[in-house]
Amino acid sequence: MHPQASEITPRALVENRRQALQHLLLGAGTLATPWAIGQTQALGKLPALAHKPSQVPGAQALDKPSAYQDATGYNNFYEFGTDKSDPAANAHTLKTTPWTVDIEGLVKKPGRWALEDLMALGAMEERIYRLRCVEGWSMVIPWVGFSLAELIRKVEPLGSAKFVEFVSLADPKTMPFVGSRMLQWPYTEGLRLDEALHPLTLLAFGMYGEVLPKQNGAPLRLVVPWKYGFKSAKSIVKIRFTEKQPATAWNQAAPQEYGFYSNVNPAVDHPRWSQASERRLGEDGLLAKRRKTLPFNGYEAQVASLYTGMDLKKYY
Ligand code: MTE
């Protein structure tokens, strides 16, 4: 993302460390992914979350899901540190019970929801989505949750509501990097109301059939599969309906690098990283090929009509 040199291990150093480790591992005859060392997390440790396969077009498996160890050991969650292994190491301090979500702004029914009531609002489905990070890697994750639209309809947005803002928890007592100069806290993200209402936009409570691990944004997060990963805010405590386009954490940190829309677009490069291809986690042996990045991350058929007539180079 947009690391400030003074605050984190330089990327090249981290990559070198990873490569050195990988050589060691290959030499030792194992195929474990290097970043999982010491953080290995197994399925079956968290409560299961009952669900059905999703019928929503685009939510079925096209690619093989990533290994649970990769999805839970290589994360961005800056409240817990800037290295990819920090969230798995540090997020155990996050307190997820009790948890409430405030619905605010331009709705007929604002109010505070207990997590349990929110979870009971819709039928839990498994959705297998690609997640593409702007840094150039991707994963495939079987999420569990339901369309955010189910909640939006329940709270009845007013006619004047045009955008939805998502606010993550910012608790310096349990999140050691809240307060660092990296980003403005709390972490915020936003969608246009029609994007938020799209059936693919997921309110996720679980992954791999279990509740979300803390490093992946427990107890609830957003997943917007056609946008870069940073749009998918974790550990949400507030959802606000607004008339004006809300500010977002990454756009505030580096507006020339991160726009409001952030649709995955192989034709528009980030100033520092090409978006034309990606590295799928788990496929990064020495001979692994990069995959071509698809427009809208492969969800073009489902979502391109949201942007008819828009210049996607300008609205990046
Ligand atoms: N949400 C919060 N609150 N804080 C963050 O730092 N990082 C984002 C997004 N949501 C982030 C966040 C980024 S940059 C990415 S790529 C995804 O979470 C990563 O999700 P994952 O760790 O489940 O793969």
Tab-separated table of N, CA, C and O in Angstrom, residues 190-271:
chain	number	residue	atom	x	y	z
A	190	GLY	N	-15.788	3.610	1.574
A	190	GLY	CA	-17.101	4.032	1.120
A	190	GLY	C	-17.456	3.434	-0.229
A	190	GLY	O	-16.589	3.019	-0.995
A	191	LEU	N	-18.756	3.383	-0.473
A	191	LEU	CA	-19.286	2.912	-1.759
A	191	LEU	C	-20.413	3.850	-2.161
A	191	LEU	O	-21.054	4.475	-1.310
A	192	ARG	N	-20.670	3.912	-3.461
A	192	ARG	CA	-21.897	4.552	-3.916
A	192	ARG	C	-23.048	3.644	-3.487
A	192	ARG	O	-22.867	2.417	-3.388
A	193	LEU	N	-24.229	4.212	-3.248
A	193	LEU	CA	-25.342	3.387	-2.742
A	193	LEU	C	-25.670	2.227	-3.695
A	193	LEU	O	-25.934	1.104	-3.256
A	194	ASP	N	-25.605	2.477	-5.029
A	194	ASP	CA	-25.930	1.377	-5.946
A	194	ASP	C	-24.876	0.273	-5.916
A	194	ASP	O	-25.196	-0.905	-6.101
A	195	GLU	N	-23.619	0.633	-5.630
A	195	GLU	CA	-22.583	-0.401	-5.468
A	195	GLU	C	-22.841	-1.207	-4.196
A	195	GLU	O	-22.696	-2.429	-4.166
A	196	ALA	N	-23.218	-0.479	-3.146
A	196	ALA	CA	-23.475	-1.138	-1.855
A	196	ALA	C	-24.669	-2.087	-1.957
A	196	ALA	O	-24.722	-3.114	-1.279
A	197	LEU	N	-25.618	-1.752	-2.829
A	197	LEU	CA	-26.827	-2.573	-2.996
A	197	LEU	C	-26.609	-3.731	-3.965
A	197	LEU	O	-27.469	-4.607	-4.090
A	198	HIS	N	-25.471	-3.752	-4.674
A	198	HIS	CA	-25.249	-4.825	-5.648
A	198	HIS	C	-25.205	-6.178	-4.919
A	198	HIS	O	-24.579	-6.297	-3.865
A	199	PRO	N	-25.887	-7.197	-5.470
A	199	PRO	CA	-25.948	-8.477	-4.738
A	199	PRO	C	-24.579	-9.096	-4.436
A	199	PRO	O	-24.447	-9.870	-3.475
A	200	LEU	N	-23.534	-8.782	-5.217
A	200	LEU	CA	-22.211	-9.356	-4.922
A	200	LEU	C	-21.560	-8.722	-3.687
A	200	LEU	O	-20.647	-9.301	-3.105
A	201	THR	N	-21.981	-7.515	-3.306
A	201	THR	CA	-21.372	-6.848	-2.146
A	201	THR	C	-21.775	-7.577	-0.872
A	201	THR	O	-22.952	-7.673	-0.538
A	202	LEU	N	-20.779	-8.105	-0.204
A	202	LEU	CA	-21.025	-9.082	0.868
A	202	LEU	C	-20.709	-8.515	2.241
A	202	LEU	O	-19.666	-7.891	2.451
A	203	LEU	N	-21.624	-8.739	3.162
A	203	LEU	CA	-21.354	-8.516	4.571
A	203	LEU	C	-20.887	-9.872	5.095
A	203	LEU	O	-21.680	-10.812	5.179
A	204	ALA	N	-19.599	-9.976	5.387
A	204	ALA	CA	-19.033	-11.293	5.706
A	204	ALA	C	-18.826	-11.439	7.207
A	204	ALA	O	-18.326	-10.523	7.872
A	205	PHE	N	-19.224	-12.589	7.721
A	205	PHE	CA	-19.047	-12.932	9.133
A	205	PHE	C	-18.108	-14.122	9.297
A	205	PHE	O	-17.702	-14.454	10.401
A	206	GLY	N	-17.804	-14.780	8.181
A	206	GLY	CA	-16.977	-15.978	8.286
A	206	GLY	C	-16.227	-16.264	7.006
A	206	GLY	O	-16.390	-15.572	5.987
A	207	MET	N	-15.352	-17.253	7.075
A	207	MET	CA	-14.649	-17.762	5.904
A	207	MET	C	-14.276	-19.218	6.145
A	207	MET	O	-14.146	-19.628	7.292
A	208	TYR	N	-14.185	-19.984	5.089
A	208	TYR	CA	-13.862	-21.413	5.188
A	208	TYR	C	-14.808	-22.108	6.179
A	208	TYR	O	-14.397	-22.990	6.929
A	209	GLY	N	-16.073	-21.688	6.204
A	209	GLY	CA	-17.073	-22.374	7.037
A	209	GLY	C	-17.024	-22.048	8.520
A	209	GLY	O	-17.769	-22.620	9.306
A	210	GLU	N	-16.132	-21.128	8.918
A	210	GLU	CA	-16.016	-20.772	10.333
A	210	GLU	C	-16.138	-19.260	10.495
A	210	GLU	O	-16.032	-18.524	9.513
A	211	VAL	N	-16.296	-18.801	11.733
A	211	VAL	CA	-16.320	-17.342	11.941
A	211	VAL	C	-14.985	-16.754	11.501
A	211	VAL	O	-13.968	-17.443	11.444
A	212	LEU	N	-14.970	-15.459	11.188
A	212	LEU	CA	-13.746	-14.812	10.709
A	212	LEU	C	-12.651	-14.863	11.769
A	212	LEU	O	-12.904	-14.530	12.926
A	213	PRO	N	-11.448	-15.213	11.373
A	213	PRO	CA	-10.317	-15.020	12.290
A	213	PRO	C	-10.114	-13.517	12.501
A	213	PRO	O	-10.462	-12.709	11.634
A	214	LYS	N	-9.547	-13.144	13.631
A	214	LYS	CA	-9.407	-11.713	13.941
A	214	LYS	C	-8.595	-10.981	12.881
A	214	LYS	O	-8.928	-9.868	12.485
A	215	GLN	N	-7.527	-11.600	12.386
A	215	GLN	CA	-6.674	-10.898	11.407
A	215	GLN	C	-7.392	-10.647	10.087
A	215	GLN	O	-6.951	-9.823	9.291
A	216	ASN	N	-8.496	-11.354	9.849
A	216	ASN	CA	-9.255	-11.135	8.618
A	216	ASN	C	-10.447	-10.202	8.812
A	216	ASN	O	-11.251	-10.032	7.894
A	217	GLY	N	-10.569	-9.602	10.002
A	217	GLY	CA	-11.593	-8.580	10.165
A	217	GLY	C	-12.789	-8.980	10.994
A	217	GLY	O	-13.884	-8.446	10.806
A	218	ALA	N	-12.608	-9.915	11.944
A	218	ALA	CA	-13.698	-10.325	12.830
A	218	ALA	C	-14.257	-9.109	13.583
A	218	ALA	O	-13.532	-8.146	13.810
A	219	PRO	N	-15.520	-9.126	13.970
A	219	PRO	CA	-16.481	-10.189	13.698
A	219	PRO	C	-17.262	-9.975	12.387
A	219	PRO	O	-17.975	-10.866	11.980
A	220	LEU	N	-17.099	-8.801	11.753
A	220	LEU	CA	-17.763	-8.618	10.455
A	220	LEU	C	-16.989	-7.620	9.607
A	220	LEU	O	-16.395	-6.667	10.121
A	221	ARG	N	-16.992	-7.858	8.314
A	221	ARG	CA	-16.271	-6.998	7.373
A	221	ARG	C	-17.063	-6.949	6.074
A	221	ARG	O	-18.008	-7.706	5.854
A	222	LEU	N	-16.606	-6.065	5.234
A	222	LEU	CA	-17.183	-5.947	3.910
A	222	LEU	C	-16.312	-6.747	2.937
A	222	LEU	O	-15.110	-6.875	3.156
A	223	VAL	N	-16.914	-7.290	1.880
A	223	VAL	CA	-16.113	-7.836	0.783
A	223	VAL	C	-16.749	-7.366	-0.525
A	223	VAL	O	-17.911	-7.667	-0.810
A	224	VAL	N	-15.980	-6.596	-1.285
A	224	VAL	CA	-16.454	-6.045	-2.563
A	224	VAL	C	-15.540	-6.617	-3.654
A	224	VAL	O	-14.487	-6.052	-3.937
A	225	PRO	N	-15.932	-7.748	-4.258
A	225	PRO	CA	-14.939	-8.541	-4.999
A	225	PRO	C	-14.411	-7.894	-6.273
A	225	PRO	O	-13.342	-8.282	-6.729
A	226	TRP	N	-15.110	-6.907	-6.854
A	226	TRP	CA	-14.616	-6.313	-8.096
A	226	TRP	C	-13.714	-5.112	-7.845
A	226	TRP	O	-13.230	-4.482	-8.769
A	227	LYS	N	-13.500	-4.793	-6.586
A	227	LYS	CA	-12.634	-3.656	-6.219
A	227	LYS	C	-11.373	-4.154	-5.522
A	227	LYS	O	-11.355	-5.267	-4.992
A	228	TYR	N	-10.330	-3.324	-5.519
A	228	TYR	CA	-9.111	-3.679	-4.813
A	228	TYR	C	-9.430	-3.948	-3.348
A	228	TYR	O	-10.362	-3.365	-2.777
A	229	GLY	N	-8.608	-4.833	-2.757
A	229	GLY	CA	-8.878	-5.335	-1.401
A	229	GLY	C	-9.099	-4.267	-0.358
A	229	GLY	O	-9.858	-4.464	0.593
A	230	PHE	N	-8.460	-3.090	-0.530
A	230	PHE	CA	-8.558	-2.089	0.535
A	230	PHE	C	-9.955	-1.510	0.681
A	230	PHE	O	-10.266	-0.889	1.703
A	231	LYS	N	-10.836	-1.716	-0.321
A	231	LYS	CA	-12.219	-1.234	-0.172
A	231	LYS	C	-12.995	-2.079	0.849
A	231	LYS	O	-14.052	-1.679	1.307
A	232	SER	N	-12.475	-3.275	1.139
A	232	SER	CA	-13.205	-4.216	1.997
A	232	SER	C	-12.838	-3.988	3.458
A	232	SER	O	-11.963	-4.655	4.021
A	233	ALA	N	-13.504	-3.032	4.087
A	233	ALA	CA	-13.178	-2.633	5.466
A	233	ALA	C	-13.437	-3.774	6.448
A	233	ALA	O	-14.423	-4.492	6.345
A	234	LYS	N	-12.527	-3.870	7.409
A	234	LYS	CA	-12.587	-4.940	8.416
A	234	LYS	C	-13.145	-4.422	9.744
A	234	LYS	O	-13.082	-3.221	10.025
A	235	SER	N	-13.641	-5.339	10.558
A	235	SER	CA	-14.065	-5.047	11.946
A	235	SER	C	-14.891	-3.763	12.012
A	235	SER	O	-14.540	-2.791	12.693
A	236	ILE	N	-16.008	-3.786	11.294
A	236	ILE	CA	-16.841	-2.585	11.122
A	236	ILE	C	-17.688	-2.300	12.364
A	236	ILE	O	-18.301	-3.211	12.928
A	237	VAL	N	-17.712	-1.022	12.773
A	237	VAL	CA	-18.546	-0.624	13.921
A	237	VAL	C	-19.609	0.403	13.548
A	237	VAL	O	-20.489	0.708	14.352
A	238	LYS	N	-19.498	0.968	12.337
A	238	LYS	CA	-20.438	2.024	11.963
A	238	LYS	C	-20.684	1.972	10.461
A	238	LYS	O	-19.739	1.803	9.683
A	239	ILE	N	-21.941	2.131	10.068
A	239	ILE	CA	-22.290	2.232	8.651
A	239	ILE	C	-23.162	3.476	8.529
A	239	ILE	O	-24.212	3.570	9.180
A	240	ARG	N	-22.684	4.422	7.717
A	240	ARG	CA	-23.340	5.733	7.675
A	240	ARG	C	-23.798	6.032	6.250
A	240	ARG	O	-23.042	5.853	5.296
A	241	PHE	N	-25.030	6.514	6.111
A	241	PHE	CA	-25.585	6.834	4.787
A	241	PHE	C	-25.480	8.343	4.582
A	241	PHE	O	-25.897	9.115	5.447
A	242	THR	N	-24.892	8.746	3.450
A	242	THR	CA	-24.589	10.162	3.240
A	242	THR	C	-25.045	10.622	1.860
A	242	THR	O	-25.269	9.819	0.949
A	243	GLU	N	-25.130	11.934	1.735
A	243	GLU	CA	-25.458	12.516	0.435
A	243	GLU	C	-24.182	12.740	-0.378
A	243	GLU	O	-24.149	12.559	-1.578
A	244	LYS	N	-23.118	13.138	0.343
A	244	LYS	CA	-21.835	13.432	-0.314
A	244	LYS	C	-20.913	12.223	-0.260
A	244	LYS	O	-20.964	11.441	0.693
A	245	GLN	N	-20.031	12.133	-1.237
A	245	GLN	CA	-19.045	11.055	-1.272
A	245	GLN	C	-18.166	11.126	-0.019
A	245	GLN	O	-17.548	12.150	0.243
A	246	PRO	N	-18.106	10.034	0.756
A	246	PRO	CA	-17.335	10.099	2.000
A	246	PRO	C	-15.829	10.050	1.737
A	246	PRO	O	-15.386	9.529	0.715
A	247	ALA	N	-15.052	10.593	2.682
A	247	ALA	CA	-13.593	10.459	2.614
A	247	ALA	C	-13.240	9.009	2.921
A	247	ALA	O	-13.961	8.329	3.660
A	248	THR	N	-12.152	8.514	2.354
A	248	THR	CA	-11.718	7.148	2.638
A	248	THR	C	-10.253	7.175	3.072
A	248	THR	O	-9.491	8.051	2.655
A	249	ALA	N	-9.888	6.212	3.906
A	249	ALA	CA	-8.570	6.254	4.558
A	249	ALA	C	-7.419	6.301	3.542
A	249	ALA	O	-6.514	7.122	3.668
A	250	TRP	N	-7.437	5.448	2.547
A	250	TRP	CA	-6.314	5.405	1.599
A	250	TRP	C	-6.324	6.598	0.666
A	250	TRP	O	-5.273	7.104	0.280
A	251	ASN	N	-7.488	7.075	0.312
A	251	ASN	CA	-7.558	8.270	-0.529
A	251	ASN	C	-7.012	9.479	0.222
A	251	ASN	O	-6.295	10.304	-0.352
A	252	GLN	N	-7.291	9.565	1.502
A	252	GLN	CA	-6.749	10.673	2.301
A	252	GLN	C	-5.234	10.557	2.435
A	252	GLN	O	-4.514	11.548	2.426
A	253	ALA	N	-4.733	9.328	2.543
A	253	ALA	CA	-3.294	9.129	2.734
A	253	ALA	C	-2.517	9.442	1.448
A	253	ALA	O	-1.425	9.999	1.502
A	254	ALA	N	-3.066	9.082	0.294
A	254	ALA	CA	-2.355	9.270	-0.981
A	254	ALA	C	-3.358	9.353	-2.123
A	254	ALA	O	-3.599	8.376	-2.836
A	255	PRO	N	-3.982	10.548	-2.294
A	255	PRO	CA	-5.075	10.687	-3.266
A	255	PRO	C	-4.674	10.352	-4.714
A	255	PRO	O	-5.498	9.863	-5.478
A	256	GLN	N	-3.428	10.626	-5.063
A	256	GLN	CA	-3.002	10.337	-6.440
A	256	GLN	C	-2.833	8.832	-6.672
A	256	GLN	O	-2.748	8.380	-7.805
A	257	GLU	N	-2.789	8.043	-5.599
A	257	GLU	CA	-2.580	6.602	-5.742
A	257	GLU	C	-3.861	5.793	-5.552
A	257	GLU	O	-4.021	4.732	-6.141
A	258	TYR	N	-4.750	6.282	-4.699
A	258	TYR	CA	-5.950	5.515	-4.371
A	258	TYR	C	-7.178	6.390	-4.547
A	258	TYR	O	-7.371	7.340	-3.793
A	259	GLY	N	-7.982	6.060	-5.553
A	259	GLY	CA	-9.182	6.839	-5.798
A	259	GLY	C	-10.346	6.320	-4.974
A	259	GLY	O	-10.204	5.376	-4.197
A	260	PHE	N	-11.507	6.928	-5.166
A	260	PHE	CA	-12.695	6.467	-4.437
A	260	PHE	C	-13.203	5.150	-5.027
A	260	PHE	O	-13.602	4.259	-4.309
A	261	TYR	N	-13.185	5.026	-6.360
A	261	TYR	CA	-13.819	3.854	-6.980
A	261	TYR	C	-12.989	2.599	-6.807
A	261	TYR	O	-13.488	1.565	-6.379
A	262	SER	N	-11.708	2.648	-7.201
A	262	SER	CA	-10.801	1.517	-6.960
A	262	SER	C	-11.302	0.200	-7.539
A	262	SER	O	-11.137	-0.860	-6.922
A	263	ASN	N	-11.932	0.273	-8.707
A	263	ASN	CA	-12.315	-0.953	-9.384
A	263	ASN	C	-11.058	-1.608	-9.958
A	263	ASN	O	-10.192	-0.926	-10.497
A	264	VAL	N	-10.963	-2.927	-9.823
A	264	VAL	CA	-9.798	-3.626	-10.385
A	264	VAL	C	-9.781	-3.387	-11.889
A	264	VAL	O	-10.771	-3.653	-12.578
A	265	ASN	N	-8.664	-2.819	-12.376
A	265	ASN	CA	-8.617	-2.416	-13.779
A	265	ASN	C	-7.200	-2.612	-14.324
A	265	ASN	O	-6.309	-1.809	-14.054
A	266	PRO	N	-7.005	-3.704	-15.108
A	266	PRO	CA	-5.655	-3.986	-15.618
A	266	PRO	C	-5.147	-2.905	-16.556
A	266	PRO	O	-3.942	-2.812	-16.797
A	267	ALA	N	-6.047	-2.045	-17.060
A	267	ALA	CA	-5.638	-1.012	-18.022
A	267	ALA	C	-5.177	0.276	-17.331
A	267	ALA	O	-4.663	1.171	-17.991
A	268	VAL	N	-5.392	0.388	-16.042
A	268	VAL	CA	-4.983	1.614	-15.334
A	268	VAL	C	-4.003	1.223	-14.224
A	268	VAL	O	-4.383	0.616	-13.222
A	269	ASP	N	-2.737	1.568	-14.433
A	269	ASP	CA	-1.724	1.203	-13.443
A	269	ASP	C	-1.739	2.141	-12.252
A	269	ASP	O	-2.024	3.328	-12.376
A	270	HIS	N	-1.439	1.592	-11.115
A	270	HIS	CA	-1.106	2.381	-9.933
A	270	HIS	C	0.234	3.047	-10.240
A	270	HIS	O	1.053	2.479	-10.967
A	271	PRO	N	0.465	4.269	-9.706
A	271	PRO	CA	1.729	4.946	-10.027
A	271	PRO	C	2.977	4.098	-9.758
A	271	PRO	O	3.989	4.277	-10.405
